[in-house]
């Protein structure tokens, strides 16, 4: 992920965001994204009680095709093994792996071609292309996917992406990105635009003294360039540059805080490395009926979320525990699947005994792999963490169209063992496919290699999970976690009465149209591909 003002103002390049994509990050038995060169022994699959490990899985032991050289001439439909071309780089200086050697862009393309043929879920739908066709491997990578549609106008593969390996690992493993520490949301794309702060990261430039951006703060201009009204292409490029900064870049923002009486003010921020706090605002409230309801904001399935989720689970068990839990996933685009497994296992408790959180299904060249509900988690240092068992009969989930992939797997896995999941908000993005992110020559490629089904063997939610109660994420007058905030208020109303409060579906649809059904939000009519960390990500 780049540019930590987490907005997508694209023309055509966009600012990335954490997350579905890309789902972001690993497996039930693995830790953050890594290259195949970093493989470690797998954790044995056990029935519950089982331990959940962050250790990477080993490379596939699939038999290799009988090729022995990397200089074989291209023949359509004939594939040498990917390992023949692995880490032969046009520019070894850009590589991360110590195995990198001098090669050519054709070597890099040959690796992409063979790797895709070996691992892509729909490998037989890729139109074979001469590796010499494209001087940029990332352009060639865009050819290595199906062109089929799941329905007219809707591509079957919506989630093909790549990122520089160093940036990818820094975010997915360490929870670190570059920017200011505020995520923005575009409530209205066309002039007069409405761009607001959705949330901020503690200890970031956005929350520093004298800046103090909060949920609902409107961003009016950057370096004097008008965000609200400008139609100038050059202006949009300047805005994108400011929102996709490098460490040390300084920019001045004109903002207006929430509240009718607030005035415009000017703040200056310098971009730096920002630590993502994937779990925020966890607390327990007591309702008028005397029920104890837990709430937590969960923004990203990065590796650093594991211990934060466990700490939150232990907090919910304190005293009399909680009767219900509201899990706020409205901005969580996904990531490491073992992080979702931790969350779902805590919620399920004993209900997960002997059952699968998910079964990971690959193409016909590799056997599927079950992921059981777990009662413990082993981190990368070998430390074992017992998972708190909340033993909840139901879960409230707050969602938007940005709720994606690994976030949706939490919903699907719990429904697979008949735990009621009550979705509040708007339909999720619809992604049960995932990746084994693989580095080659300094770029980490994520191509669809798997699908995750629940204990009942079901997953098919291409159009996302629809809400039980519709509510728009357009209340920026209240902080996230405030019982008066629209989505949480709706969940608490259902928790108290067992029915949805009256709401306007038309308002919900309108609000979601103004934001983004998937991928980047854009004030330009030509949005670019989502370049954040989406994913249901399973590591080797």
Short mmCIF file of C-alpha atoms in Angstrom, two decimals:
data_model
loop_
_atom_site.label_atom_id
_atom_site.label_comp_id
_atom_site.label_asym_id
_atom_site.label_seq_id
_atom_site.Cartn_x
_atom_site.Cartn_y
_atom_site.Cartn_z
CA UNK A 1 0.00 0.00 0.00
CA UNK A 2 1.19 3.47 -0.71
CA UNK A 3 0.29 7.03 0.06
CA UNK A 4 -1.17 6.92 3.54
CA UNK A 5 -3.91 9.39 3.09
CA UNK A 6 -5.66 6.26 1.90
CA UNK A 7 -7.74 7.94 -0.77
CA UNK A 8 -8.01 7.02 -4.41
CA UNK A 9 -7.89 10.10 -6.61
CA UNK A 10 -6.70 8.67 -9.85
CA UNK A 11 -5.70 9.91 -13.28
CA UNK A 12 -4.94 7.18 -14.10
CA UNK A 13 -2.57 6.09 -11.31
CA UNK A 14 -4.21 5.62 -7.94
CA UNK A 15 -3.22 5.65 -4.34
CA UNK A 16 -3.40 2.23 -2.74
CA UNK A 17 -5.12 1.18 0.42
CA UNK A 18 -4.72 -1.64 2.82
CA UNK A 19 -6.51 -4.44 2.74
CA UNK A 20 -9.19 -7.31 -0.09
CA UNK A 21 -7.93 -6.95 -1.79
CA UNK A 22 -5.25 -8.29 -1.11
CA UNK A 23 -6.52 -9.56 0.57
CA UNK A 24 -3.93 -9.04 1.50
CA UNK A 25 -1.68 -11.61 3.28
CA UNK A 26 -1.34 -15.95 4.28
CA UNK A 27 -2.64 -19.28 5.27
CA UNK A 28 -4.21 -20.85 8.26
CA UNK A 29 -0.82 -22.33 8.95
CA UNK A 30 1.36 -19.52 7.63
CA UNK A 31 2.54 -16.00 8.35
CA UNK A 32 2.80 -12.93 6.09
CA UNK A 33 3.56 -12.91 2.39
CA UNK A 34 6.90 -14.30 1.38
CA UNK A 35 8.70 -15.52 -1.67
CA UNK A 36 8.98 -19.21 -2.43
CA UNK A 37 12.64 -18.91 -1.46
CA UNK A 38 11.61 -18.29 2.15
CA UNK A 39 9.65 -21.52 2.62
CA UNK A 40 9.73 -23.23 6.02
CA UNK A 41 8.30 -26.55 7.31
CA UNK A 42 4.51 -26.64 7.51
CA UNK A 43 2.46 -26.97 10.66
CA UNK A 44 0.70 -30.38 10.66
CA UNK A 45 -3.04 -30.23 10.13
CA UNK A 46 -4.78 -31.40 13.29
CA UNK A 47 -8.38 -31.74 14.43
CA UNK A 48 -9.38 -29.20 17.05
CA UNK A 49 -7.83 -28.56 19.48
CA UNK A 50 -5.23 -27.42 16.99
CA UNK A 51 -2.60 -24.76 16.86
CA UNK A 52 -2.53 -22.09 14.22
CA UNK A 53 0.97 -21.29 13.01
CA UNK A 54 2.38 -18.25 11.28
CA UNK A 55 5.12 -20.36 9.70
CA UNK A 56 5.11 -20.40 5.86
CA UNK A 57 4.13 -23.53 3.96
CA UNK A 58 6.70 -25.33 1.78
CA UNK A 59 6.80 -24.95 -1.99
CA UNK A 60 4.54 -27.27 -3.96
CA UNK A 61 6.07 -30.68 -4.65
CA UNK A 62 4.24 -30.98 -7.96
CA UNK A 63 6.30 -32.81 -10.63
CA UNK A 64 8.11 -30.50 -13.04
CA UNK A 65 7.85 -30.65 -16.79
CA UNK A 66 10.87 -32.25 -18.54
CA UNK A 67 12.71 -29.06 -19.56
CA UNK A 68 16.26 -28.41 -18.44
CA UNK A 69 17.24 -25.04 -19.93
CA UNK A 70 15.93 -21.49 -19.82
CA UNK A 71 16.84 -20.71 -23.42
CA UNK A 72 14.28 -23.01 -25.03
CA UNK A 73 12.54 -21.16 -27.90
CA UNK A 74 8.91 -20.28 -27.23
CA UNK A 75 6.41 -22.77 -28.54
CA UNK A 76 2.75 -22.13 -28.03
CA UNK A 77 1.31 -24.56 -25.50
CA UNK A 78 4.71 -25.95 -24.44
CA UNK A 79 5.76 -24.90 -20.91
CA UNK A 80 9.11 -25.35 -19.20
CA UNK A 81 9.01 -25.34 -15.39
CA UNK A 82 8.83 -21.93 -13.73
CA UNK A 83 11.88 -22.66 -11.60
CA UNK A 84 14.03 -22.63 -14.77
CA UNK A 85 13.46 -18.86 -14.99
CA UNK A 86 13.07 -17.97 -11.30
CA UNK A 87 15.09 -14.88 -10.27
CA UNK A 88 16.77 -14.42 -13.66
CA UNK A 89 16.29 -10.68 -13.77
CA UNK A 90 16.70 -7.96 -16.36
CA UNK A 91 17.95 -5.77 -13.50
CA UNK A 92 19.23 -7.88 -10.58
CA UNK A 93 19.75 -4.69 -8.55
CA UNK A 94 15.96 -4.42 -8.17
CA UNK A 95 15.68 -7.97 -6.84
CA UNK A 96 15.15 -8.86 -3.19
CA UNK A 97 16.22 -12.49 -3.36
CA UNK A 98 19.88 -13.42 -2.94
CA UNK A 99 19.31 -15.97 -5.70
CA UNK A 100 18.88 -13.22 -8.29
CA UNK A 101 21.10 -13.53 -11.36
CA UNK A 102 21.51 -11.62 -14.57
CA UNK A 103 18.78 -12.43 -17.07
CA UNK A 104 16.45 -10.65 -19.46
CA UNK A 105 12.90 -9.40 -19.45
CA UNK A 106 12.08 -12.49 -21.56
CA UNK A 107 13.27 -14.65 -18.65
CA UNK A 108 11.00 -12.75 -16.31
CA UNK A 109 8.08 -13.16 -18.69
CA UNK A 110 8.86 -16.84 -19.13
CA UNK A 111 8.69 -17.24 -15.36
CA UNK A 112 5.32 -15.50 -15.26
CA UNK A 113 4.03 -17.66 -18.10
CA UNK A 114 5.10 -20.99 -16.57
CA UNK A 115 4.20 -19.99 -13.00
CA UNK A 116 0.73 -18.97 -14.15
CA UNK A 117 0.31 -22.22 -16.09
CA UNK A 118 1.31 -24.20 -12.99
CA UNK A 119 -0.68 -22.33 -10.35
CA UNK A 120 -3.43 -20.09 -11.80
CA UNK A 121 -6.87 -21.37 -10.85
CA UNK A 122 -8.15 -21.08 -14.43
CA UNK A 123 -4.81 -21.77 -16.16
CA UNK A 124 -6.56 -23.40 -19.14
CA UNK A 125 -8.34 -20.09 -19.87
CA UNK A 126 -5.14 -18.05 -20.31
CA UNK A 127 -4.40 -17.20 -23.94
CA UNK A 128 -0.78 -18.20 -24.45
CA UNK A 129 1.44 -15.24 -25.39
CA UNK A 130 5.03 -15.07 -26.64
CA UNK A 131 7.22 -13.90 -23.70
CA UNK A 132 9.13 -11.68 -26.14
CA UNK A 133 6.00 -9.61 -26.76
CA UNK A 134 6.35 -7.22 -23.83
CA UNK A 135 9.44 -5.43 -22.55
CA UNK A 136 7.75 -4.75 -19.19
CA UNK A 137 7.02 -7.94 -17.18
CA UNK A 138 4.14 -6.24 -15.40
CA UNK A 139 2.50 -5.66 -18.79
CA UNK A 140 3.01 -9.34 -19.60
CA UNK A 141 1.53 -10.28 -16.22
CA UNK A 142 -1.71 -8.58 -17.23
CA UNK A 143 -1.99 -11.10 -20.08
CA UNK A 144 -1.67 -14.04 -17.69
CA UNK A 145 -5.31 -14.22 -16.64
CA UNK A 146 -8.65 -15.34 -17.97
CA UNK A 147 -10.68 -13.02 -20.18
CA UNK A 148 -13.90 -14.88 -19.36
CA UNK A 149 -16.80 -13.04 -17.70
CA UNK A 150 -18.88 -14.31 -14.79
CA UNK A 151 -21.81 -12.40 -16.29
CA UNK A 152 -22.02 -9.85 -19.13
CA UNK A 153 -19.69 -6.95 -18.40
CA UNK A 154 -18.33 -8.51 -15.18
CA UNK A 155 -14.87 -10.09 -15.53
CA UNK A 156 -14.30 -13.45 -13.91
CA UNK A 157 -10.93 -12.31 -12.55
CA UNK A 158 -11.18 -8.89 -10.90
CA UNK A 159 -8.26 -9.26 -8.54
CA UNK A 160 -5.00 -9.67 -10.51
CA UNK A 161 -2.32 -7.35 -9.05
CA UNK A 162 1.35 -6.84 -8.29
CA UNK A 163 3.42 -4.64 -6.00
CA UNK A 164 7.10 -3.92 -5.34
CA UNK A 165 8.21 -6.69 -3.00
CA UNK A 166 9.81 -4.47 -0.38
CA UNK A 167 6.65 -2.36 0.00
CA UNK A 168 4.44 -5.43 -0.03
CA UNK A 169 6.35 -7.17 2.74
CA UNK A 170 6.66 -4.06 4.83
CA UNK A 171 2.91 -3.61 4.91
CA UNK A 172 1.74 -7.22 5.13
CA UNK A 173 4.34 -8.42 7.65
CA UNK A 174 5.18 -5.32 9.66
CA UNK A 175 2.04 -3.21 9.24
CA UNK A 176 4.06 -0.24 7.99
CA UNK A 177 3.21 2.08 5.14
CA UNK A 178 4.33 5.48 3.89
CA UNK A 179 2.12 8.53 4.18
CA UNK A 180 0.24 10.71 6.65
CA UNK A 181 -1.90 8.23 8.59
CA UNK A 182 -5.45 9.18 7.53
CA UNK A 183 -7.83 7.21 5.36
CA UNK A 184 -10.15 9.34 3.27
CA UNK A 185 -13.51 8.51 1.75
CA UNK A 186 -15.06 10.19 -1.28
CA UNK A 187 -18.73 10.74 -0.53
CA UNK A 188 -19.33 12.59 -3.78
CA UNK A 189 -17.03 12.24 -6.78
CA UNK A 190 -18.28 14.92 -9.12
CA UNK A 191 -17.99 18.65 -8.34
CA UNK A 192 -18.75 19.87 -5.78
CA UNK A 193 -16.90 16.88 -4.32
CA UNK A 194 -17.09 15.79 -0.72
CA UNK A 195 -13.91 14.15 0.59
CA UNK A 196 -13.72 13.33 4.30
CA UNK A 197 -11.47 11.57 6.77
CA UNK A 198 -12.83 8.09 7.54
CA UNK A 199 -10.34 7.31 10.32
CA UNK A 200 -6.76 7.99 11.36
CA UNK A 201 -3.83 6.00 12.69
CA UNK A 202 -2.68 6.84 16.25
CA UNK A 203 0.74 8.46 16.43
CA UNK A 204 0.74 9.49 12.77
CA UNK A 205 1.24 12.93 11.15
CA UNK A 206 -2.56 13.19 10.80
CA UNK A 207 -3.03 13.05 14.58
CA UNK A 208 -0.05 15.23 15.57
CA UNK A 209 -0.56 18.35 17.67
CA UNK A 210 -1.80 21.21 15.53
CA UNK A 211 -3.11 18.83 12.84
CA UNK A 212 -5.62 16.66 14.73
CA UNK A 213 -7.59 15.26 11.81
CA UNK A 214 -10.65 13.31 12.94
CA UNK A 215 -13.41 11.29 11.32
CA UNK A 216 -15.54 13.73 9.36
CA UNK A 217 -12.84 16.32 8.69
CA UNK A 218 -13.35 17.55 5.10
CA UNK A 219 -10.34 17.97 2.81
CA UNK A 220 -10.89 21.04 0.62
CA UNK A 221 -7.56 21.63 -1.10
CA UNK A 222 -3.94 20.48 -1.21
CA UNK A 223 -1.15 22.99 -1.82
CA UNK A 224 -3.82 25.43 -2.95
CA UNK A 225 -5.29 23.03 -5.52
CA UNK A 226 -9.07 22.86 -5.15
CA UNK A 227 -10.29 19.28 -4.56
CA UNK A 228 -13.94 20.27 -4.29
CA UNK A 229 -14.45 22.01 -7.63
CA UNK A 230 -11.45 21.49 -9.91
CA UNK A 231 -12.01 19.84 -13.30
CA UNK A 232 -8.46 20.42 -14.51
CA UNK A 233 -6.44 17.31 -15.41
CA UNK A 234 -3.21 18.91 -14.22
CA UNK A 235 -4.78 19.73 -10.86
CA UNK A 236 -5.89 16.13 -10.37
CA UNK A 237 -2.37 14.91 -11.10
CA UNK A 238 -1.01 17.30 -8.47
CA UNK A 239 -3.55 16.03 -5.95
CA UNK A 240 -2.58 12.43 -6.68
CA UNK A 241 1.09 13.26 -6.27
CA UNK A 242 0.44 14.79 -2.86
CA UNK A 243 -1.65 11.80 -1.79
CA UNK A 244 1.00 9.31 -2.95
CA UNK A 245 4.03 10.77 -1.20
CA UNK A 246 7.52 9.56 -0.47
CA UNK A 247 9.08 9.80 2.97
CA UNK A 248 9.91 13.44 3.68
CA UNK A 249 7.42 14.99 1.25
CA UNK A 250 5.64 17.96 2.84
CA UNK A 251 2.23 19.25 1.74
CA UNK A 252 -0.29 21.78 3.02
CA UNK A 253 -3.97 20.86 3.31
CA UNK A 254 -6.98 23.10 3.75
CA UNK A 255 -9.50 21.25 5.90
CA UNK A 256 -12.75 21.84 7.75
CA UNK A 257 -13.55 19.91 10.90
CA UNK A 258 -17.01 18.38 11.50
CA UNK A 259 -19.57 20.65 13.10
CA UNK A 260 -21.67 23.46 11.69
CA UNK A 261 -19.63 26.17 13.42
CA UNK A 262 -16.19 24.94 12.39
CA UNK A 263 -14.03 27.08 10.14
CA UNK A 264 -11.55 26.21 7.44
CA UNK A 265 -7.99 25.79 8.65
CA UNK A 266 -4.64 24.98 7.12
CA UNK A 267 -2.44 22.06 8.25
CA UNK A 268 0.95 20.95 7.01
CA UNK A 269 2.00 17.30 7.10
CA UNK A 270 5.25 15.55 6.22
CA UNK A 271 4.94 11.99 4.99
CA UNK A 272 6.83 9.29 6.89
CA UNK A 273 6.67 5.62 7.74
CA UNK A 274 3.38 5.03 9.53
CA UNK A 275 2.53 2.01 11.67
CA UNK A 276 -0.91 0.63 10.87
CA UNK A 277 -3.08 -0.19 13.90
CA UNK A 278 -5.38 -2.87 12.46
CA UNK A 279 -7.49 -3.20 15.63
CA UNK A 280 -8.91 -0.07 17.23
CA UNK A 281 -11.64 1.21 19.57
CA UNK A 282 -12.38 -2.13 21.25
CA UNK A 283 -14.66 -1.79 24.28
CA UNK A 284 -17.77 -3.25 25.97
CA UNK A 285 -21.00 -1.33 26.43
CA UNK A 286 -24.00 -2.26 28.54
CA UNK A 287 -27.36 -1.80 26.82
CA UNK A 288 -30.58 -0.60 28.44
CA UNK A 289 -31.61 -4.28 28.60
CA UNK A 290 -28.51 -5.07 30.62
CA UNK A 291 -26.75 -6.95 27.81
CA UNK A 292 -23.01 -6.63 27.42
CA UNK A 293 -22.10 -5.90 23.79
CA UNK A 294 -18.52 -5.82 22.59
CA UNK A 295 -17.37 -3.59 19.74
CA UNK A 296 -14.12 -3.50 17.79
CA UNK A 297 -12.92 -1.81 14.61
CA UNK A 298 -10.85 -4.24 12.54
CA UNK A 299 -9.28 -2.55 9.52
CA UNK A 300 -6.68 -4.89 8.03
CA UNK A 301 -5.64 -8.55 7.96
CA UNK A 302 -1.91 -7.81 8.28
CA UNK A 303 0.38 -10.02 10.37
CA UNK A 304 0.51 -7.53 13.24
CA UNK A 305 -3.24 -7.95 13.76
CA UNK A 306 -2.83 -11.41 15.32
CA UNK A 307 -1.81 -10.43 18.84
CA UNK A 308 -4.08 -7.35 18.81
CA UNK A 309 -7.08 -9.55 18.02
CA UNK A 310 -6.14 -12.01 20.76
CA UNK A 311 -5.75 -9.16 23.27
CA UNK A 312 -9.18 -7.83 22.29
CA UNK A 313 -10.69 -11.32 22.67
CA UNK A 314 -9.23 -11.65 26.16
CA UNK A 315 -10.62 -8.23 27.06
CA UNK A 316 -14.11 -9.32 25.92
CA UNK A 317 -13.85 -12.35 28.25
CA UNK A 318 -13.10 -10.24 31.31
CA UNK A 319 -15.74 -10.02 34.05
CA UNK A 320 -19.06 -11.30 32.79
CA UNK A 321 -17.87 -11.56 29.20
CA UNK A 322 -20.05 -10.36 26.33
CA UNK A 323 -23.49 -11.44 25.20
CA UNK A 324 -22.93 -10.16 21.65
CA UNK A 325 -20.10 -8.77 19.54
CA UNK A 326 -20.17 -6.11 16.83
CA UNK A 327 -17.22 -6.55 14.47
CA UNK A 328 -16.68 -3.43 12.35
CA UNK A 329 -15.23 -4.53 9.00
CA UNK A 330 -16.48 -1.64 6.89
CA UNK A 331 -12.99 -0.63 5.71
CA UNK A 332 -11.29 -4.04 5.83
CA UNK A 333 -10.33 -5.15 2.30
CA UNK A 334 -8.83 -8.43 3.46
CA UNK A 335 -5.39 -9.95 3.64
CA UNK A 336 -3.87 -12.90 5.48
CA UNK A 337 -6.33 -15.76 5.81
CA UNK A 338 -4.77 -17.03 9.03
CA UNK A 339 -5.74 -13.69 10.61
CA UNK A 340 -9.39 -14.35 9.69
CA UNK A 341 -8.97 -17.83 11.11
CA UNK A 342 -7.86 -16.38 14.44
CA UNK A 343 -10.89 -14.08 14.54
CA UNK A 344 -13.41 -16.74 13.52
CA UNK A 345 -11.92 -19.33 15.90
CA UNK A 346 -12.24 -16.95 18.85
CA UNK A 347 -15.87 -16.19 18.00
CA UNK A 348 -16.81 -19.84 17.46
CA UNK A 349 -15.03 -21.29 20.47
CA UNK A 350 -16.16 -24.87 21.07
CA UNK A 351 -18.60 -24.71 18.14
CA UNK A 352 -15.58 -25.09 15.86
CA UNK A 353 -14.40 -28.38 17.39
CA UNK A 354 -13.57 -30.85 14.63
CA UNK A 355 -14.77 -28.53 11.88
CA UNK A 356 -13.08 -26.64 9.10
CA UNK A 357 -12.75 -22.90 9.16
CA UNK A 358 -12.09 -23.25 5.44
CA UNK A 359 -10.97 -25.68 2.81
CA UNK A 360 -8.50 -24.16 0.36
CA UNK A 361 -9.13 -25.47 -3.15
CA UNK A 362 -6.51 -25.14 -5.92
CA UNK A 363 -6.48 -26.02 -9.59
CA UNK A 364 -6.44 -29.68 -10.66
CA UNK A 365 -2.64 -29.85 -10.27
CA UNK A 366 -2.71 -29.57 -6.48
CA UNK A 367 -4.80 -31.17 -3.75
CA UNK A 368 -7.08 -29.06 -1.58
CA UNK A 369 -6.00 -28.30 2.00
CA UNK A 370 -8.31 -28.08 5.03
CA UNK A 371 -7.91 -25.30 7.60
CA UNK A 372 -9.49 -26.31 10.91
CA UNK A 373 -10.83 -23.94 13.53
CA UNK A 374 -7.99 -23.52 16.01
CA UNK A 375 -7.52 -22.96 19.73
CA UNK A 376 -3.95 -21.63 19.64
CA UNK A 377 -1.68 -19.55 17.45
CA UNK A 378 2.09 -19.92 17.05
CA UNK A 379 3.77 -16.69 16.00
CA UNK A 380 6.88 -16.34 13.83
CA UNK A 381 9.12 -16.53 16.91
CA UNK A 382 7.61 -19.85 17.98
CA UNK A 383 5.63 -18.36 20.87
CA UNK A 384 2.28 -20.04 21.44
CA UNK A 385 -0.78 -17.85 22.10
CA UNK A 386 -3.93 -19.48 23.43
CA UNK A 387 -6.99 -18.18 21.59
CA UNK A 388 -9.77 -16.89 23.85
CA UNK A 389 -13.03 -18.75 23.18
CA UNK A 390 -15.96 -16.34 23.10
CA UNK A 391 -18.46 -19.13 22.27
CA UNK A 392 -20.89 -16.71 20.63
CA UNK A 393 -24.09 -17.97 19.04
CA UNK A 394 -24.18 -14.99 16.69
CA UNK A 395 -22.08 -12.12 15.38
CA UNK A 396 -22.97 -8.64 14.13
CA UNK A 397 -20.75 -7.45 11.26
CA UNK A 398 -20.69 -3.86 9.96
CA UNK A 399 -19.97 -3.81 6.24
CA UNK A 400 -19.59 -1.69 3.11
CA UNK A 401 -18.54 -2.55 -0.44
CA UNK A 402 -14.95 -2.24 0.84
CA UNK A 403 -15.47 -5.27 3.11
CA UNK A 404 -13.67 -7.87 1.08
CA UNK A 405 -12.00 -11.25 0.82
CA UNK A 406 -10.48 -12.39 4.14
CA UNK A 407 -13.12 -10.28 5.89
CA UNK A 408 -15.85 -12.11 4.01
CA UNK A 409 -14.22 -15.43 4.92
CA UNK A 410 -15.01 -14.71 8.58
CA UNK A 411 -18.69 -14.45 7.66
CA UNK A 412 -18.67 -17.52 5.42
CA UNK A 413 -16.73 -19.72 7.85
CA UNK A 414 -19.08 -18.99 10.76
CA UNK A 415 -22.17 -19.56 8.65
CA UNK A 416 -20.58 -22.86 7.66
CA UNK A 417 -20.94 -24.07 11.26
CA UNK A 418 -24.40 -22.50 11.74
CA UNK A 419 -23.34 -19.47 13.76
CA UNK A 420 -25.71 -16.63 12.86
CA UNK A 421 -23.95 -13.69 11.22
CA UNK A 422 -26.07 -10.54 11.01
CA UNK A 423 -24.71 -8.19 8.34
CA UNK A 424 -25.41 -4.49 8.92
CA UNK A 425 -24.60 -1.86 6.29
CA UNK A 426 -24.33 -2.64 2.58
CA UNK A 427 -23.30 -5.60 0.43
CA UNK A 428 -19.70 -6.77 0.69
CA UNK A 429 -17.36 -6.91 -2.32
CA UNK A 430 -17.75 -10.61 -3.21
CA UNK A 431 -14.33 -12.31 -3.19
CA UNK A 432 -13.61 -15.84 -2.08
CA UNK A 433 -10.59 -16.29 -4.32
CA UNK A 434 -7.03 -15.87 -3.16
CA UNK A 435 -3.31 -15.82 -3.86
CA UNK A 436 0.00 -17.25 -2.83
CA UNK A 437 1.96 -14.01 -3.35
CA UNK A 438 5.29 -14.77 -4.98
CA UNK A 439 8.31 -12.56 -5.47
CA UNK A 440 10.37 -12.60 -8.65
CA UNK A 441 13.03 -9.99 -9.43
CA UNK A 442 11.73 -7.51 -6.83
CA UNK A 443 8.04 -7.65 -7.73
CA UNK A 444 5.48 -9.63 -5.76
CA UNK A 445 2.82 -11.06 -8.04
CA UNK A 446 -0.63 -12.09 -6.84
CA UNK A 447 -2.65 -14.18 -9.25
CA UNK A 448 -5.83 -16.11 -8.45
CA UNK A 449 -4.66 -19.55 -7.34
CA UNK A 450 -7.30 -20.74 -4.91
CA UNK A 451 -10.83 -20.47 -3.57
CA UNK A 452 -11.90 -20.92 0.05
CA UNK A 453 -15.07 -22.79 0.94
CA UNK A 454 -16.56 -23.29 4.40
CA UNK A 455 -17.24 -26.48 6.35
CA UNK A 456 -20.36 -27.06 4.27
CA UNK A 457 -18.33 -26.77 1.06
CA UNK A 458 -19.98 -23.50 0.00
CA UNK A 459 -18.62 -20.09 -0.90
CA UNK A 460 -20.40 -18.70 -3.92
CA UNK A 461 -21.01 -15.05 -3.05
CA UNK A 462 -19.83 -13.31 -6.21
CA UNK A 463 -22.15 -10.39 -5.49
CA UNK A 464 -21.09 -10.18 -1.86
CA UNK A 465 -23.05 -10.81 1.30
CA UNK A 466 -26.20 -8.65 1.35
CA UNK A 467 -27.07 -6.84 4.57
CA UNK A 468 -29.79 -7.97 6.93
CA UNK A 469 -30.30 -4.31 7.77
CA UNK A 470 -29.33 -1.66 5.22
CA UNK A 471 -27.45 1.37 6.50
CA UNK A 472 -25.15 3.77 4.66
CA UNK A 473 -21.65 4.61 5.84
CA UNK A 474 -22.35 8.33 5.58
CA UNK A 475 -22.46 9.39 9.23
CA UNK A 476 -19.27 11.36 9.74
CA UNK A 477 -20.57 13.41 12.64
CA UNK A 478 -19.87 10.55 15.06
CA UNK A 479 -16.68 8.64 15.72
CA UNK A 480 -16.35 4.97 14.88
CA UNK A 481 -17.50 3.06 17.94
CA UNK A 482 -19.90 5.79 19.07
CA UNK A 483 -23.26 4.07 19.71
CA UNK A 484 -24.90 6.98 17.86
CA UNK A 485 -22.94 6.32 14.62
CA UNK A 486 -25.35 5.06 11.96
CA UNK A 487 -24.06 1.52 11.34
CA UNK A 488 -23.39 0.73 15.00
CA UNK A 489 -26.69 2.34 16.01
CA UNK A 490 -28.50 0.05 13.55
CA UNK A 491 -26.73 -3.03 14.93
CA UNK A 492 -27.60 -2.10 18.52
CA UNK A 493 -31.22 -1.50 17.54
CA UNK A 494 -31.40 -4.98 16.01
CA UNK A 495 -29.64 -6.46 19.04
CA UNK A 496 -32.27 -4.93 21.33
CA UNK A 497 -35.41 -5.55 19.27
CA UNK A 498 -34.56 -8.49 17.02
CA UNK A 499 -35.56 -6.50 13.94
CA UNK A 500 -34.12 -3.82 11.67
CA UNK A 501 -35.05 -0.22 12.41
CA UNK A 502 -36.72 1.70 9.60
CA UNK A 503 -34.19 2.87 7.01
CA UNK A 504 -34.08 4.13 3.44
CA UNK A 505 -32.69 1.60 0.98
CA UNK A 506 -32.56 4.33 -1.65
CA UNK A 507 -30.24 6.37 0.56
CA UNK A 508 -28.02 3.35 1.04
CA UNK A 509 -27.81 2.67 -2.68
CA UNK A 510 -27.05 6.30 -3.42
CA UNK A 511 -24.31 6.49 -0.84
CA UNK A 512 -22.64 3.33 -2.11
CA UNK A 513 -22.76 4.58 -5.70
CA UNK A 514 -20.96 7.74 -4.68
CA UNK A 515 -18.24 5.72 -3.00
CA UNK A 516 -16.92 2.66 -4.80
CA UNK A 517 -18.34 -0.79 -5.41
CA UNK A 518 -14.82 -2.19 -5.39
CA UNK A 519 -11.29 -0.98 -5.85
CA UNK A 520 -10.28 2.67 -5.93
CA UNK A 521 -12.43 5.65 -5.22
CA UNK A 522 -11.77 8.22 -7.90
CA UNK A 523 -12.62 11.80 -8.70
CA UNK A 524 -11.52 11.10 -12.23
CA UNK A 525 -13.87 9.37 -14.69
CA UNK A 526 -11.20 6.75 -15.46
CA UNK A 527 -10.40 4.87 -12.22
CA UNK A 528 -7.27 2.78 -12.18
CA UNK A 529 -6.83 -0.76 -10.93
CA UNK A 530 -6.82 -1.27 -7.20
CA UNK A 531 -3.22 -1.38 -6.06
CA UNK A 532 -3.50 -1.92 -2.34
CA UNK A 533 -3.32 -5.14 -0.38
CA UNK A 534 -6.51 -6.98 -1.28
CA UNK A 535 -6.66 -10.63 -0.86
CA UNK A 536 -7.35 -13.91 0.66
CA UNK A 537 -3.67 -14.57 0.89
CA UNK A 538 -2.13 -17.96 1.54
CA UNK A 539 1.62 -18.23 1.90
CA UNK A 540 3.86 -21.01 0.81
#
